[in-house]
PDB file of C-alpha atoms and ligand atoms in Angstrom:
ATOM      1  CA  MET A   1      48.449  92.502-171.967  1.00  0.00           C
ATOM      2  CA  LYS A   2      45.579  91.784-169.594  1.00  0.00           C
ATOM      3  CA  ILE A   3      45.420  94.019-166.480  1.00  0.00           C
ATOM      4  CA  ASP A   4      42.953  93.474-163.647  1.00  0.00           C
ATOM      5  CA  VAL A   5      42.665  95.964-160.791  1.00  0.00           C
ATOM      6  CA  VAL A   6      40.833  95.347-157.509  1.00  0.00           C
ATOM      7  CA  SER A   7      39.903  98.458-155.512  1.00  0.00           C
ATOM      8  CA  ILE A   8      37.133  99.910-153.340  1.00  0.00           C
ATOM      9  CA  PHE A   9      37.444 103.085-155.477  1.00  0.00           C
ATOM     10  CA  PRO A  10      37.176 101.932-159.103  1.00  0.00           C
ATOM     11  CA  GLY A  11      36.524 105.545-160.200  1.00  0.00           C
ATOM     12  CA  TYR A  12      40.211 106.405-159.679  1.00  0.00           C
ATOM     13  CA  PHE A  13      41.089 104.406-162.782  1.00  0.00           C
ATOM     14  CA  ASP A  14      38.932 106.540-165.103  1.00  0.00           C
ATOM     15  CA  ALA A  15      42.082 108.716-165.326  1.00  0.00           C
ATOM     16  CA  LEU A  16      43.801 106.011-167.373  1.00  0.00           C
ATOM     17  CA  GLU A  17      41.290 106.566-170.214  1.00  0.00           C
ATOM     18  CA  LEU A  18      42.709 110.075-170.695  1.00  0.00           C
ATOM     19  CA  SER A  19      46.333 109.032-171.212  1.00  0.00           C
ATOM     20  CA  LEU A  20      48.008 106.742-173.731  1.00  0.00           C
ATOM     21  CA  LEU A  21      46.210 103.831-172.164  1.00  0.00           C
ATOM     22  CA  GLY A  22      42.847 104.919-173.585  1.00  0.00           C
ATOM     23  CA  LYS A  23      44.158 104.495-177.147  1.00  0.00           C
ATOM     24  CA  ALA A  24      45.909 101.219-176.332  1.00  0.00           C
ATOM     25  CA  ARG A  25      42.637  99.909-174.948  1.00  0.00           C
ATOM     26  CA  GLU A  26      40.723 100.999-178.072  1.00  0.00           C
ATOM     27  CA  ARG A  27      43.295  99.154-180.186  1.00  0.00           C
ATOM     28  CA  GLY A  28      43.001  96.066-177.965  1.00  0.00           C
ATOM     29  CA  ILE A  29      46.692  96.122-176.952  1.00  0.00           C
ATOM     30  CA  ILE A  30      45.831  96.557-173.281  1.00  0.00           C
ATOM     31  CA  ASP A  31      42.735  94.994-171.784  1.00  0.00           C
ATOM     32  CA  LEU A  32      42.159  96.781-168.443  1.00  0.00           C
ATOM     33  CA  GLN A  33      39.392  95.574-166.146  1.00  0.00           C
ATOM     34  CA  VAL A  34      38.663  97.308-162.835  1.00  0.00           C
ATOM     35  CA  HIS A  35      36.812  95.349-160.143  1.00  0.00           C
ATOM     36  CA  ASP A  36      35.012  96.880-157.156  1.00  0.00           C
ATOM     37  CA  LEU A  37      36.133  94.912-154.080  1.00  0.00           C
ATOM     38  CA  ARG A  38      32.780  95.665-152.400  1.00  0.00           C
ATOM     39  CA  GLU A  39      31.018  93.475-154.970  1.00  0.00           C
ATOM     40  CA  SER A  40      32.970  90.575-153.440  1.00  0.00           C
ATOM     41  CA  ALA A  41      31.793  91.404-149.904  1.00  0.00           C
ATOM     42  CA  HIS A  42      28.632  89.406-149.354  1.00  0.00           C
ATOM     43  CA  ASP A  43      27.319  90.693-145.999  1.00  0.00           C
ATOM     44  CA  LYS A  44      24.462  93.212-145.874  1.00  0.00           C
ATOM     45  CA  HIS A  45      26.786  96.227-145.516  1.00  0.00           C
ATOM     46  CA  ARG A  46      29.443  94.950-147.969  1.00  0.00           C
ATOM     47  CA  THR A  47      32.073  95.253-145.238  1.00  0.00           C
ATOM     48  CA  VAL A  48      35.687  95.206-146.419  1.00  0.00           C
ATOM     49  CA  ASP A  49      37.483  96.240-143.193  1.00  0.00           C
ATOM     50  CA  ASP A  50      37.672  95.282-139.529  1.00  0.00           C
ATOM     51  CA  THR A  51      39.682  96.123-136.399  1.00  0.00           C
ATOM     52  CA  PRO A  52      43.300  94.889-136.168  1.00  0.00           C
ATOM     53  CA  THR A  53      43.644  91.623-134.247  1.00  0.00           C
ATOM     54  CA  GLY A  54      45.933  92.241-131.266  1.00  0.00           C
ATOM     55  CA  GLY A  55      44.902  95.888-131.136  1.00  0.00           C
ATOM     56  CA  GLY A  56      46.242  99.060-132.655  1.00  0.00           C
ATOM     57  CA  ALA A  57      45.124 102.072-134.633  1.00  0.00           C
ATOM     58  CA  GLY A  58      42.950 102.095-137.742  1.00  0.00           C
ATOM     59  CA  MET A  59      41.338  99.276-139.690  1.00  0.00           C
ATOM     60  CA  VAL A  60      42.618  96.316-141.695  1.00  0.00           C
ATOM     61  CA  MET A  61      41.110  94.920-144.904  1.00  0.00           C
ATOM     62  CA  LYS A  62      39.321  91.610-144.262  1.00  0.00           C
ATOM     63  CA  PRO A  63      40.641  88.602-146.162  1.00  0.00           C
ATOM     64  CA  GLU A  64      37.313  87.132-147.389  1.00  0.00           C
ATOM     65  CA  PRO A  65      36.365  89.788-150.009  1.00  0.00           C
ATOM     66  CA  TRP A  66      39.949  89.660-151.353  1.00  0.00           C
ATOM     67  CA  GLY A  67      39.692  85.875-151.628  1.00  0.00           C
ATOM     68  CA  VAL A  68      36.430  86.073-153.571  1.00  0.00           C
ATOM     69  CA  ALA A  69      37.706  88.835-155.897  1.00  0.00           C
ATOM     70  CA  LEU A  70      41.127  87.318-156.615  1.00  0.00           C
ATOM     71  CA  ASP A  71      39.789  83.749-156.989  1.00  0.00           C
ATOM     72  CA  GLY A  72      37.308  85.072-159.565  1.00  0.00           C
ATOM     73  CA  ILE A  73      39.997  86.869-161.564  1.00  0.00           C
ATOM     74  CA  LEU A  74      42.559  84.061-161.364  1.00  0.00           C
ATOM     75  CA  SER A  75      40.102  81.259-162.187  1.00  0.00           C
ATOM     76  CA  ALA A  76      38.928  83.165-165.291  1.00  0.00           C
ATOM     77  CA  ALA A  77      42.551  83.442-166.544  1.00  0.00           C
ATOM     78  CA  PRO A  78      43.815  80.895-169.105  1.00  0.00           C
ATOM     79  CA  ALA A  79      45.682  77.974-167.452  1.00  0.00           C
ATOM     80  CA  ASP A  80      48.983  78.894-169.199  1.00  0.00           C
ATOM     81  CA  ALA A  81      48.831  82.649-168.327  1.00  0.00           C
ATOM     82  CA  ASP A  82      50.777  82.570-164.987  1.00  0.00           C
ATOM     83  CA  PRO A  83      49.410  85.950-163.803  1.00  0.00           C
ATOM     84  CA  LEU A  84      51.530  88.177-161.551  1.00  0.00           C
ATOM     85  CA  VAL A  85      49.657  89.656-158.580  1.00  0.00           C
ATOM     86  CA  ILE A  86      51.031  93.032-157.428  1.00  0.00           C
ATOM     87  CA  PHE A  87      50.131  94.700-154.153  1.00  0.00           C
ATOM     88  CA  PRO A  88      51.323  98.334-153.936  1.00  0.00           C
ATOM     89  CA  SER A  89      52.883  98.730-150.496  1.00  0.00           C
ATOM     90  CA  PRO A  90      55.443 101.021-148.845  1.00  0.00           C
ATOM     91  CA  ALA A  91      57.015  97.733-147.664  1.00  0.00           C
ATOM     92  CA  GLY A  92      57.558  96.457-151.228  1.00  0.00           C
ATOM     93  CA  ASP A  93      60.460  96.380-153.699  1.00  0.00           C
ATOM     94  CA  VAL A  94      61.012  99.835-155.208  1.00  0.00           C
ATOM     95  CA  PHE A  95      59.404 100.332-158.612  1.00  0.00           C
ATOM     96  CA  THR A  96      61.962 101.521-161.187  1.00  0.00           C
ATOM     97  CA  GLN A  97      62.139 101.943-164.959  1.00  0.00           C
ATOM     98  CA  SER A  98      63.927  98.606-165.084  1.00  0.00           C
ATOM     99  CA  MET A  99      61.070  96.938-163.161  1.00  0.00           C
ATOM    100  CA  ALA A 100      58.581  98.633-165.531  1.00  0.00           C
ATOM    101  CA  ARG A 101      60.481  97.090-168.484  1.00  0.00           C
ATOM    102  CA  GLU A 102      60.318  93.630-166.889  1.00  0.00           C
ATOM    103  CA  LEU A 103      56.618  93.969-166.068  1.00  0.00           C
ATOM    104  CA  ALA A 104      55.843  95.164-169.618  1.00  0.00           C
ATOM    105  CA  THR A 105      56.768  91.651-170.832  1.00  0.00           C
ATOM    106  CA  GLU A 106      54.096  90.005-168.633  1.00  0.00           C
ATOM    107  CA  SER A 107      50.878  88.797-170.238  1.00  0.00           C
ATOM    108  CA  HIS A 108      48.633  89.237-167.165  1.00  0.00           C
ATOM    109  CA  LEU A 109      49.024  91.643-164.234  1.00  0.00           C
ATOM    110  CA  VAL A 110      46.613  91.813-161.292  1.00  0.00           C
ATOM    111  CA  PHE A 111      46.841  94.853-158.975  1.00  0.00           C
ATOM    112  CA  GLY A 112      45.347  94.645-155.473  1.00  0.00           C
ATOM    113  CA  CYS A 113      44.819  98.111-154.005  1.00  0.00           C
ATOM    114  CA  GLY A 114      44.871  98.148-150.219  1.00  0.00           C
ATOM    115  CA  ARG A 115      43.374 100.937-148.100  1.00  0.00           C
ATOM    116  CA  TYR A 116      43.315 101.711-144.352  1.00  0.00           C
ATOM    117  CA  GLU A 117      46.264 100.177-142.481  1.00  0.00           C
ATOM    118  CA  GLY A 118      46.635  97.466-145.124  1.00  0.00           C
ATOM    119  CA  ILE A 119      45.364  94.012-146.061  1.00  0.00           C
ATOM    120  CA  ASP A 120      45.267  90.942-143.759  1.00  0.00           C
ATOM    121  CA  GLN A 121      48.683  89.244-144.216  1.00  0.00           C
ATOM    122  CA  ARG A 122      47.052  85.899-145.038  1.00  0.00           C
ATOM    123  CA  VAL A 123      45.884  87.261-148.419  1.00  0.00           C
ATOM    124  CA  PHE A 124      49.526  87.757-149.527  1.00  0.00           C
ATOM    125  CA  ASP A 125      50.492  84.360-148.099  1.00  0.00           C
ATOM    126  CA  GLU A 126      47.596  82.554-149.817  1.00  0.00           C
ATOM    127  CA  TYR A 127      48.296  83.926-153.310  1.00  0.00           C
ATOM    128  CA  ALA A 128      52.089  83.657-152.927  1.00  0.00           C
ATOM    129  CA  ALA A 129      51.553  79.948-152.139  1.00  0.00           C
ATOM    130  CA  ARG A 130      49.392  79.544-155.259  1.00  0.00           C
ATOM    131  CA  GLY A 131      51.305  81.708-157.749  1.00  0.00           C
ATOM    132  CA  ARG A 132      53.454  84.799-158.206  1.00  0.00           C
ATOM    133  CA  VAL A 133      52.948  87.758-155.834  1.00  0.00           C
ATOM    134  CA  ARG A 134      55.010  90.949-155.475  1.00  0.00           C
ATOM    135  CA  LEU A 135      54.754  93.855-153.044  1.00  0.00           C
ATOM    136  CA  VAL A 136      55.858  96.982-154.894  1.00  0.00           C
ATOM    137  CA  SER A 137      56.510 100.510-153.598  1.00  0.00           C
ATOM    138  CA  ILE A 138      56.543 103.597-155.832  1.00  0.00           C
ATOM    139  CA  GLY A 139      58.636 105.536-153.312  1.00  0.00           C
ATOM    140  CA  ASP A 140      59.325 106.299-149.672  1.00  0.00           C
ATOM    141  CA  TYR A 141      56.122 108.094-148.785  1.00  0.00           C
ATOM    142  CA  VAL A 142      52.749 106.878-147.546  1.00  0.00           C
ATOM    143  CA  LEU A 143      49.588 107.179-149.621  1.00  0.00           C
ATOM    144  CA  ASN A 144      46.048 106.601-148.379  1.00  0.00           C
ATOM    145  CA  GLY A 145      45.768 103.519-150.563  1.00  0.00           C
ATOM    146  CA  GLY A 146      47.280 101.596-153.434  1.00  0.00           C
ATOM    147  CA  GLU A 147      45.175 103.254-156.160  1.00  0.00           C
ATOM    148  CA  VAL A 148      47.477 106.160-157.053  1.00  0.00           C
ATOM    149  CA  ALA A 149      50.518 103.850-156.936  1.00  0.00           C
ATOM    150  CA  THR A 150      48.732 101.431-159.277  1.00  0.00           C
ATOM    151  CA  ILE A 151      47.872 104.212-161.737  1.00  0.00           C
ATOM    152  CA  ALA A 152      51.535 105.312-161.786  1.00  0.00           C
ATOM    153  CA  MET A 153      52.715 101.752-162.418  1.00  0.00           C
ATOM    154  CA  ILE A 154      50.125 101.031-165.121  1.00  0.00           C
ATOM    155  CA  GLU A 155      51.102 104.234-166.932  1.00  0.00           C
ATOM    156  CA  ALA A 156      54.841 103.452-166.723  1.00  0.00           C
ATOM    157  CA  ILE A 157      54.351  99.801-167.749  1.00  0.00           C
ATOM    158  CA  GLY A 158      51.633 100.427-170.347  1.00  0.00           C
ATOM    159  CA  ARG A 159      53.679 102.833-172.451  1.00  0.00           C
ATOM    160  CA  LEU A 160      56.401 100.173-172.773  1.00  0.00           C
ATOM    161  CA  VAL A 161      54.041  97.550-174.178  1.00  0.00           C
ATOM    162  CA  PRO A 162      54.799  97.240-177.932  1.00  0.00           C
ATOM    163  CA  GLY A 163      52.331  99.266-180.012  1.00  0.00           C
ATOM    164  CA  VAL A 164      51.244 101.651-177.240  1.00  0.00           C
ATOM    165  CA  VAL A 165      53.648 104.546-177.881  1.00  0.00           C
ATOM    166  CA  GLY A 166      53.666 105.731-181.496  1.00  0.00           C
ATOM    167  CA  ASN A 167      57.397 106.441-181.883  1.00  0.00           C
ATOM    168  CA  PRO A 168      59.617 103.703-180.334  1.00  0.00           C
ATOM    169  CA  GLU A 169      62.645 106.118-180.449  1.00  0.00           C
ATOM    170  CA  SER A 170      60.983 108.481-177.968  1.00  0.00           C
ATOM    171  CA  LEU A 171      60.896 105.552-175.515  1.00  0.00           C
ATOM    172  CA  VAL A 172      64.688 105.084-175.557  1.00  0.00           C
ATOM    173  CA  GLU A 173      65.647 108.765-175.692  1.00  0.00           C
ATOM    174  CA  GLU A 174      64.506 109.786-172.223  1.00  0.00           C
ATOM    175  CA  SER A 175      65.551 109.924-168.600  1.00  0.00           C
ATOM    176  CA  HIS A 176      66.407 106.564-167.004  1.00  0.00           C
ATOM    177  CA  GLU A 177      66.413 104.747-170.356  1.00  0.00           C
ATOM    178  CA  GLU A 178      69.574 104.062-172.422  1.00  0.00           C
ATOM    179  CA  ASP A 179      72.323 105.201-169.992  1.00  0.00           C
ATOM    180  CA  GLY A 180      70.502 106.105-166.765  1.00  0.00           C
ATOM    181  CA  LEU A 181      71.358 109.846-166.959  1.00  0.00           C
ATOM    182  CA  LEU A 182      68.671 112.516-166.607  1.00  0.00           C
ATOM    183  CA  GLU A 183      67.399 114.207-169.767  1.00  0.00           C
ATOM    184  CA  TYR A 184      68.806 117.490-171.176  1.00  0.00           C
ATOM    185  CA  PRO A 185      66.641 120.666-170.915  1.00  0.00           C
ATOM    186  CA  SER A 186      64.271 121.265-173.838  1.00  0.00           C
ATOM    187  CA  PHE A 187      63.298 124.507-175.591  1.00  0.00           C
ATOM    188  CA  THR A 188      60.912 125.528-178.348  1.00  0.00           C
ATOM    189  CA  LYS A 189      59.931 128.805-180.038  1.00  0.00           C
ATOM    190  CA  PRO A 190      60.021 131.768-179.525  1.00  0.00           C
ATOM    191  CA  ALA A 191      63.833 132.119-179.440  1.00  0.00           C
ATOM    192  CA  THR A 192      63.442 134.783-176.704  1.00  0.00           C
ATOM    193  CA  TRP A 193      60.657 134.790-174.111  1.00  0.00           C
ATOM    194  CA  ARG A 194      60.493 137.377-171.285  1.00  0.00           C
ATOM    195  CA  ASP A 195      64.123 138.303-171.987  1.00  0.00           C
ATOM    196  CA  ARG A 196      65.148 134.650-171.675  1.00  0.00           C
ATOM    197  CA  ALA A 197      67.034 133.470-174.738  1.00  0.00           C
ATOM    198  CA  VAL A 198      67.243 129.868-175.884  1.00  0.00           C
ATOM    199  CA  PRO A 199      70.912 128.697-175.597  1.00  0.00           C
ATOM    200  CA  GLN A 200      72.703 129.911-178.768  1.00  0.00           C
ATOM    201  CA  VAL A 201      74.105 126.511-179.657  1.00  0.00           C
ATOM    202  CA  LEU A 202      70.587 125.143-180.236  1.00  0.00           C
ATOM    203  CA  LEU A 203      70.038 127.768-182.974  1.00  0.00           C
ATOM    204  CA  SER A 204      73.439 127.158-184.590  1.00  0.00           C
ATOM    205  CA  GLY A 205      72.411 124.286-186.837  1.00  0.00           C
ATOM    206  CA  ASN A 206      75.659 122.544-185.774  1.00  0.00           C
ATOM    207  CA  HIS A 207      74.314 119.118-184.890  1.00  0.00           C
ATOM    208  CA  ALA A 208      77.599 117.820-183.464  1.00  0.00           C
ATOM    209  CA  ALA A 209      77.859 120.873-181.158  1.00  0.00           C
ATOM    210  CA  ILE A 210      74.198 120.476-180.124  1.00  0.00           C
ATOM    211  CA  SER A 211      74.729 116.814-179.331  1.00  0.00           C
ATOM    212  CA  THR A 212      77.867 117.597-177.243  1.00  0.00           C
ATOM    213  CA  TRP A 213      76.040 120.404-175.369  1.00  0.00           C
ATOM    214  CA  ARG A 214      73.108 118.130-174.594  1.00  0.00           C
ATOM    215  CA  ASP A 215      75.415 115.369-173.299  1.00  0.00           C
ATOM    216  CA  GLU A 216      77.175 117.922-171.025  1.00  0.00           C
ATOM    217  CA  GLN A 217      73.807 119.178-169.761  1.00  0.00           C
ATOM    218  CA  ARG A 218      72.690 115.641-168.956  1.00  0.00           C
ATOM    219  CA  ILE A 219      75.875 114.921-166.979  1.00  0.00           C
ATOM    220  CA  GLU A 220      75.805 118.243-165.069  1.00  0.00           C
ATOM    221  CA  ARG A 221      72.097 117.944-164.288  1.00  0.00           C
ATOM    222  CA  THR A 222      72.551 114.409-163.038  1.00  0.00           C
ATOM    223  CA  ARG A 223      75.588 115.448-160.927  1.00  0.00           C
ATOM    224  CA  ARG A 224      73.535 118.259-159.328  1.00  0.00           C
ATOM    225  CA  VAL A 225      70.290 116.456-158.509  1.00  0.00           C
ATOM    226  CA  ARG A 226      70.984 112.702-158.633  1.00  0.00           C
ATOM    227  CA  PRO A 227      74.754 112.143-158.204  1.00  0.00           C
ATOM    228  CA  GLU A 228      74.099 108.488-157.272  1.00  0.00           C
ATOM    229  CA  LEU A 229      72.977 107.890-160.896  1.00  0.00           C
ATOM    230  CA  LEU A 230      76.307 109.070-162.402  1.00  0.00           C
ATOM    231  CA  PRO A 231      78.408 106.335-164.004  1.00  0.00           C
ATOM    232  CA  PRO A 232      81.993 106.191-162.561  1.00  0.00           C
ATOM    233  CA  GLU A 233      83.572 107.840-165.667  1.00  0.00           C
ATOM    234  CA  HIS A 234      81.647 111.068-164.951  1.00  0.00           C
ATOM    235  CA  ARG A 235      82.365 111.324-161.206  1.00  0.00           C
ATOM    236  CA  GLY A 236      84.804 113.975-159.996  1.00  0.00           C
ATOM    237  CA  GLU A 237      85.286 116.547-162.791  1.00  0.00           C
ATOM    238  CA  SER A 238      82.774 119.414-162.495  1.00  0.00           C
ATOM    239  CA  ARG A 239      82.067 122.206-164.962  1.00  0.00           C
ATOM    240  CA  GLY A 240      81.249 124.917-162.389  1.00  0.00           C
ATOM    241  CA  ARG A 241      78.107 126.320-160.818  1.00  0.00           C
ATOM    242  CA  HIS A 242      74.666 126.550-162.424  1.00  0.00           C
ATOM    243  CA  ALA A 243      71.690 128.923-162.316  1.00  0.00           C
ATOM    244  CA  ALA A 244      69.144 126.411-160.926  1.00  0.00           C
ATOM    245  CA  GLU A 245      71.445 125.246-158.124  1.00  0.00           C
TER     246      GLU A 245
HETATM  247  C1  JA8 B 301      50.376 103.018-149.642  1.00  0.00           C
HETATM  248 BR1  JA8 B 301      47.111 101.873-147.383  1.00  0.00          BR
HETATM  249  C2  JA8 B 301      48.465 101.964-148.709  1.00  0.00           C
HETATM  250  C3  JA8 B 301      48.498 100.988-149.698  1.00  0.00           C
HETATM  251  C4  JA8 B 301      49.470 101.022-150.662  1.00  0.00           C
HETATM  252  C5  JA8 B 301      50.402 102.032-150.630  1.00  0.00           C
HETATM  253  S1  JA8 B 301      51.747 102.309-151.673  1.00  0.00           S
HETATM  254  C6  JA8 B 301      52.216 103.715-150.758  1.00  0.00           C
HETATM  255  N1  JA8 B 301      53.309 104.470-151.064  1.00  0.00           N
HETATM  256  N2  JA8 B 301      51.408 103.938-149.754  1.00  0.00           N
HETATM  257  C7  JA8 B 301      49.389 102.977-148.663  1.00  0.00           C
END
């Protein structure tokens, strides 16, 4: 998978070297290229922002540097690649595990990281007219720019690209995958820590009982914190109150 990122803060993306993505890049599974938007601003001060037309607070990203940067990336792409351009935005479709799975099948993603009050609308319109563009939100809160949202999406998408995560089973066996329930609580050694014992059943060696306990934990945890995720067959019957409630 080819990933291009356009940002005025390319240094943010150094963080991706530290995670799984670093290894995937070494192995050539993910080819990540970060572009400094300022290098596409050709005036003396490399200006990327200007005042909002019609008035209002803050600054808006000028369209010209975006045009130069995105034209460069898209014209260098193979003619059959059909790249998908993603702009992180609180006004976008909500990013979910299911969207991450879809995006992991793409061959070329281009992330455009806005700052200030956003990017001139004509940039979205231009690239939507020429190809595929999506506005994507990672949640209902406002960041200072698209960089952190892009890092979150690249990490979620990247680990689903075949060959990136070592054990494919660990991909399925986790929250939001398989059945949409939250994950069961995990424990390791020692069996008692600060007077807190690991649940007895996990030390029993009874794998059927452990599996049943974990399923119950997943359902109760989901009912407590994310009841909207519960499938209809688990709505209604409750197994009482819980310590973390
Ligand atoms: C922001 Br400015 C800006 C650009 C993208 C995003 S995504 C999000 N939650 N906030 C802010």
